[in-house]
């Protein structure tokens, strides 16, 4: 998700096997192992220094990409951007999760209430509290479940001690696609998928990851 040049799957596996990476934040502490890495087969001074420089360059990552990279259930690339467009900072996201945890605890089932009706009532309250179009209760529950786990909270705090994502702000201007929902599909020839999404959002459009009844435009 962070697209760190030189840190591909094979390299990640090597570092995992060596015990150099156990949590995401350990990526940003790999410089501690520079001398040991220089002694390994296939690694030269230039390649090691290039990798460490590429890692350092990602200490101010895009907040939405960082959130997507954590692999929280139901929070894909598009949902991560939708969340960050409203919340702007990752600490604000953690605050939202805490609010949902408290909200869930404050809504008990009514006496004799069918379980399905209780879940629907609670999910409606969670979705309304989030207040973001196309971000429903499933995302709210996933956030609450993630931050409810002490281990996940420790991973989160550790990572944010190593990186400083700037506020996520999308400046949009009025255009012919303002307010429309756009889906990109297939291979784009002149720019990356992320660049295309960013351009569409800067024109006031909303980018979705799949076609639905709400889709206005498909770019194939």
GROMACS .gro file of C-alpha atoms in nm:
model
  220
    1UNK     CA    1   0.000   0.000   0.000
    2UNK     CA    2   0.287   0.240   0.070
    3UNK     CA    3   0.466   0.130  -0.250
    4UNK     CA    4   0.816   0.142  -0.099
    5UNK     CA    5   1.059   0.087  -0.386
    6UNK     CA    6   1.282  -0.216  -0.326
    7UNK     CA    7   1.062  -0.360  -0.052
    8UNK     CA    8   0.878  -0.630  -0.243
    9UNK     CA    9   0.728  -0.958  -0.127
   10UNK     CA   10   1.054  -1.154  -0.149
   11UNK     CA   11   1.239  -0.896   0.061
   12UNK     CA   12   0.959  -0.877   0.316
   13UNK     CA   13   0.971  -1.256   0.358
   14UNK     CA   14   1.349  -1.243   0.403
   15UNK     CA   15   1.318  -0.980   0.677
   16UNK     CA   16   1.033  -1.167   0.845
   17UNK     CA   17   1.241  -1.486   0.855
   18UNK     CA   18   1.532  -1.292   1.005
   19UNK     CA   19   1.304  -1.150   1.275
   20UNK     CA   20   1.375  -0.794   1.166
   21UNK     CA   21   1.006  -0.727   1.096
   22UNK     CA   22   0.733  -0.841   1.333
   23UNK     CA   23   0.500  -0.539   1.320
   24UNK     CA   24   0.441  -0.272   1.052
   25UNK     CA   25   0.645  -0.008   1.239
   26UNK     CA   26   0.952  -0.233   1.221
   27UNK     CA   27   0.980  -0.142   0.853
   28UNK     CA   28   1.084   0.206   0.961
   29UNK     CA   29   1.346   0.065   1.198
   30UNK     CA   30   1.528  -0.145   0.938
   31UNK     CA   31   1.819   0.100   0.935
   32UNK     CA   32   1.925  -0.065   1.263
   33UNK     CA   33   2.011  -0.375   1.058
   34UNK     CA   34   2.211  -0.199   0.785
   35UNK     CA   35   2.545  -0.364   0.865
   36UNK     CA   36   2.391  -0.710   0.897
   37UNK     CA   37   2.207  -0.663   0.567
   38UNK     CA   38   2.530  -0.567   0.390
   39UNK     CA   39   2.670  -0.906   0.484
   40UNK     CA   40   2.385  -1.098   0.320
   41UNK     CA   41   2.394  -1.249  -0.027
   42UNK     CA   42   2.248  -1.027  -0.298
   43UNK     CA   43   2.279  -0.706  -0.102
   44UNK     CA   44   2.533  -0.439  -0.191
   45UNK     CA   45   2.592  -0.101  -0.033
   46UNK     CA   46   2.402   0.085  -0.305
   47UNK     CA   47   2.095  -0.142  -0.293
   48UNK     CA   48   2.084  -0.129   0.087
   49UNK     CA   49   2.114   0.250   0.097
   50UNK     CA   50   1.854   0.287  -0.179
   51UNK     CA   51   1.609   0.073   0.019
   52UNK     CA   52   1.664   0.263   0.342
   53UNK     CA   53   1.625   0.595   0.158
   54UNK     CA   54   1.299   0.475   0.002
   55UNK     CA   55   1.170   0.380   0.346
   56UNK     CA   56   1.266   0.718   0.491
   57UNK     CA   57   1.081   0.889   0.207
   58UNK     CA   58   0.757   0.724   0.326
   59UNK     CA   59   0.764   0.866   0.678
   60UNK     CA   60   0.497   1.117   0.573
   61UNK     CA   61   0.268   0.875   0.386
   62UNK     CA   62  -0.074   0.936   0.240
   63UNK     CA   63  -0.308   0.871   0.535
   64UNK     CA   64  -0.564   0.679   0.330
   65UNK     CA   65  -0.302   0.447   0.180
   66UNK     CA   66  -0.157   0.382   0.525
   67UNK     CA   67  -0.502   0.299   0.663
   68UNK     CA   68  -0.573   0.068   0.368
   69UNK     CA   69  -0.239  -0.104   0.425
   70UNK     CA   70  -0.336  -0.208   0.777
   71UNK     CA   71  -0.580  -0.460   0.631
   72UNK     CA   72  -0.873  -0.379   0.859
   73UNK     CA   73  -1.174  -0.580   0.745
   74UNK     CA   74  -1.413  -0.394   0.512
   75UNK     CA   75  -1.171  -0.100   0.473
   76UNK     CA   76  -1.042  -0.120   0.119
   77UNK     CA   77  -0.879   0.152  -0.084
   78UNK     CA   78  -1.199   0.344  -0.164
   79UNK     CA   79  -1.346   0.319   0.187
   80UNK     CA   80  -1.017   0.433   0.338
   81UNK     CA   81  -1.028   0.745   0.119
   82UNK     CA   82  -1.394   0.809   0.207
   83UNK     CA   83  -1.313   0.788   0.578
   84UNK     CA   84  -1.008   1.012   0.557
   85UNK     CA   85  -1.181   1.272   0.340
   86UNK     CA   86  -1.423   1.328   0.628
   87UNK     CA   87  -1.190   1.271   0.924
   88UNK     CA   88  -0.864   1.408   0.772
   89UNK     CA   89  -0.630   1.261   1.039
   90UNK     CA   90  -0.564   0.910   1.167
   91UNK     CA   91  -0.603   1.008   1.536
   92UNK     CA   92  -0.954   1.126   1.445
   93UNK     CA   93  -1.021   0.779   1.304
   94UNK     CA   94  -0.916   0.618   1.633
   95UNK     CA   95  -1.148   0.859   1.815
   96UNK     CA   96  -1.435   0.754   1.586
   97UNK     CA   97  -1.362   0.389   1.667
   98UNK     CA   98  -1.376   0.463   2.040
   99UNK     CA   99  -1.708   0.640   1.992
  100UNK     CA  100  -1.851   0.338   1.810
  101UNK     CA  101  -1.725   0.105   2.085
  102UNK     CA  102  -1.907   0.321   2.341
  103UNK     CA  103  -2.217   0.344   2.121
  104UNK     CA  104  -2.238  -0.034   2.082
  105UNK     CA  105  -2.217  -0.078   2.458
  106UNK     CA  106  -2.491   0.182   2.514
  107UNK     CA  107  -2.749   0.006   2.294
  108UNK     CA  108  -2.868  -0.312   2.464
  109UNK     CA  109  -3.145  -0.529   2.321
  110UNK     CA  110  -3.494  -0.438   2.436
  111UNK     CA  111  -3.691  -0.689   2.640
  112UNK     CA  112  -3.833  -0.948   2.402
  113UNK     CA  113  -3.685  -0.777   2.097
  114UNK     CA  114  -3.599  -1.020   1.813
  115UNK     CA  115  -3.224  -1.047   1.758
  116UNK     CA  116  -3.247  -0.939   1.395
  117UNK     CA  117  -3.443  -0.627   1.489
  118UNK     CA  118  -3.190  -0.540   1.760
  119UNK     CA  119  -2.896  -0.572   1.522
  120UNK     CA  120  -3.075  -0.362   1.258
  121UNK     CA  121  -3.151  -0.090   1.515
  122UNK     CA  122  -2.795  -0.084   1.643
  123UNK     CA  123  -2.647  -0.088   1.292
  124UNK     CA  124  -2.865   0.208   1.192
  125UNK     CA  125  -2.739   0.406   1.491
  126UNK     CA  126  -2.377   0.325   1.404
  127UNK     CA  127  -2.418   0.423   1.037
  128UNK     CA  128  -2.586   0.750   1.137
  129UNK     CA  129  -2.306   0.825   1.382
  130UNK     CA  130  -2.041   0.773   1.113
  131UNK     CA  131  -2.237   0.997   0.880
  132UNK     CA  132  -2.036   0.922   0.565
  133UNK     CA  133  -2.207   0.827   0.242
  134UNK     CA  134  -2.151   0.462   0.144
  135UNK     CA  135  -1.975   0.386   0.475
  136UNK     CA  136  -2.210   0.172   0.676
  137UNK     CA  137  -2.231  -0.023   0.998
  138UNK     CA  138  -2.008  -0.306   0.872
  139UNK     CA  139  -1.716  -0.061   0.854
  140UNK     CA  140  -1.808   0.077   1.196
  141UNK     CA  141  -1.807  -0.268   1.353
  142UNK     CA  142  -1.474  -0.349   1.185
  143UNK     CA  143  -1.316  -0.032   1.323
  144UNK     CA  144  -1.454  -0.098   1.670
  145UNK     CA  145  -1.336  -0.461   1.665
  146UNK     CA  146  -0.987  -0.358   1.550
  147UNK     CA  147  -0.936  -0.088   1.813
  148UNK     CA  148  -1.095  -0.294   2.088
  149UNK     CA  149  -0.800  -0.535   2.073
  150UNK     CA  150  -0.509  -0.412   2.291
  151UNK     CA  151  -0.255  -0.568   2.052
  152UNK     CA  152  -0.398  -0.377   1.755
  153UNK     CA  153  -0.399  -0.056   1.955
  154UNK     CA  154  -0.032  -0.111   2.041
  155UNK     CA  155   0.052  -0.175   1.673
  156UNK     CA  156  -0.133   0.144   1.577
  157UNK     CA  157   0.046   0.359   1.839
  158UNK     CA  158   0.382   0.208   1.745
  159UNK     CA  159   0.331   0.282   1.377
  160UNK     CA  160   0.219   0.640   1.434
  161UNK     CA  161   0.530   0.695   1.645
  162UNK     CA  162   0.736   0.621   1.332
  163UNK     CA  163   0.531   0.799   1.064
  164UNK     CA  164   0.354   1.135   1.041
  165UNK     CA  165   0.085   1.136   0.772
  166UNK     CA  166  -0.025   1.491   0.686
  167UNK     CA  167  -0.397   1.574   0.706
  168UNK     CA  168  -0.584   1.411   0.418
  169UNK     CA  169  -0.742   1.696   0.224
  170UNK     CA  170  -0.898   1.663  -0.120
  171UNK     CA  171  -0.948   2.002  -0.283
  172UNK     CA  172  -1.228   1.967  -0.536
  173UNK     CA  173  -1.347   2.217  -0.794
  174UNK     CA  174  -1.677   2.229  -0.977
  175UNK     CA  175  -1.686   2.042  -1.306
  176UNK     CA  176  -1.918   1.844  -1.529
  177UNK     CA  177  -1.857   1.534  -1.314
  178UNK     CA  178  -1.911   1.701  -0.975
  179UNK     CA  179  -2.133   1.483  -0.758
  180UNK     CA  180  -2.119   1.188  -0.998
  181UNK     CA  181  -1.999   0.840  -0.905
  182UNK     CA  182  -1.720   0.711  -1.131
  183UNK     CA  183  -1.583   0.356  -1.163
  184UNK     CA  184  -1.245   0.286  -1.327
  185UNK     CA  185  -1.199  -0.059  -1.478
  186UNK     CA  186  -0.931  -0.228  -1.686
  187UNK     CA  187  -0.578  -0.097  -1.745
  188UNK     CA  188  -0.517   0.275  -1.770
  189UNK     CA  189  -0.248   0.364  -2.024
  190UNK     CA  190  -0.123   0.708  -1.920
  191UNK     CA  191  -0.157   0.715  -1.540
  192UNK     CA  192  -0.194   0.486  -1.241
  193UNK     CA  193  -0.528   0.390  -1.091
  194UNK     CA  194  -0.455   0.601  -0.783
  195UNK     CA  195  -0.368   0.903  -0.999
  196UNK     CA  196  -0.692   0.861  -1.192
  197UNK     CA  197  -0.893   0.844  -0.870
  198UNK     CA  198  -0.720   1.153  -0.735
  199UNK     CA  199  -0.793   1.346  -1.056
  200UNK     CA  200  -1.160   1.246  -1.050
  201UNK     CA  201  -1.194   1.349  -0.686
  202UNK     CA  202  -1.026   1.683  -0.758
  203UNK     CA  203  -1.306   1.741  -1.012
  204UNK     CA  204  -1.570   1.677  -0.747
  205UNK     CA  205  -1.653   1.317  -0.842
  206UNK     CA  206  -1.675   1.021  -0.609
  207UNK     CA  207  -1.478   0.712  -0.712
  208UNK     CA  208  -1.625   0.372  -0.638
  209UNK     CA  209  -1.455   0.035  -0.657
  210UNK     CA  210  -1.748  -0.148  -0.817
  211UNK     CA  211  -2.046  -0.086  -1.042
  212UNK     CA  212  -2.382  -0.041  -0.872
  213UNK     CA  213  -2.716   0.131  -0.931
  214UNK     CA  214  -2.550   0.453  -0.810
  215UNK     CA  215  -2.279   0.449  -1.080
  216UNK     CA  216  -2.295   0.743  -1.321
  217UNK     CA  217  -1.983   0.688  -1.531
  218UNK     CA  218  -1.758   0.392  -1.613
  219UNK     CA  219  -1.407   0.458  -1.747
  220UNK     CA  220  -1.287   0.143  -1.922
   0.00000   0.00000   0.00000
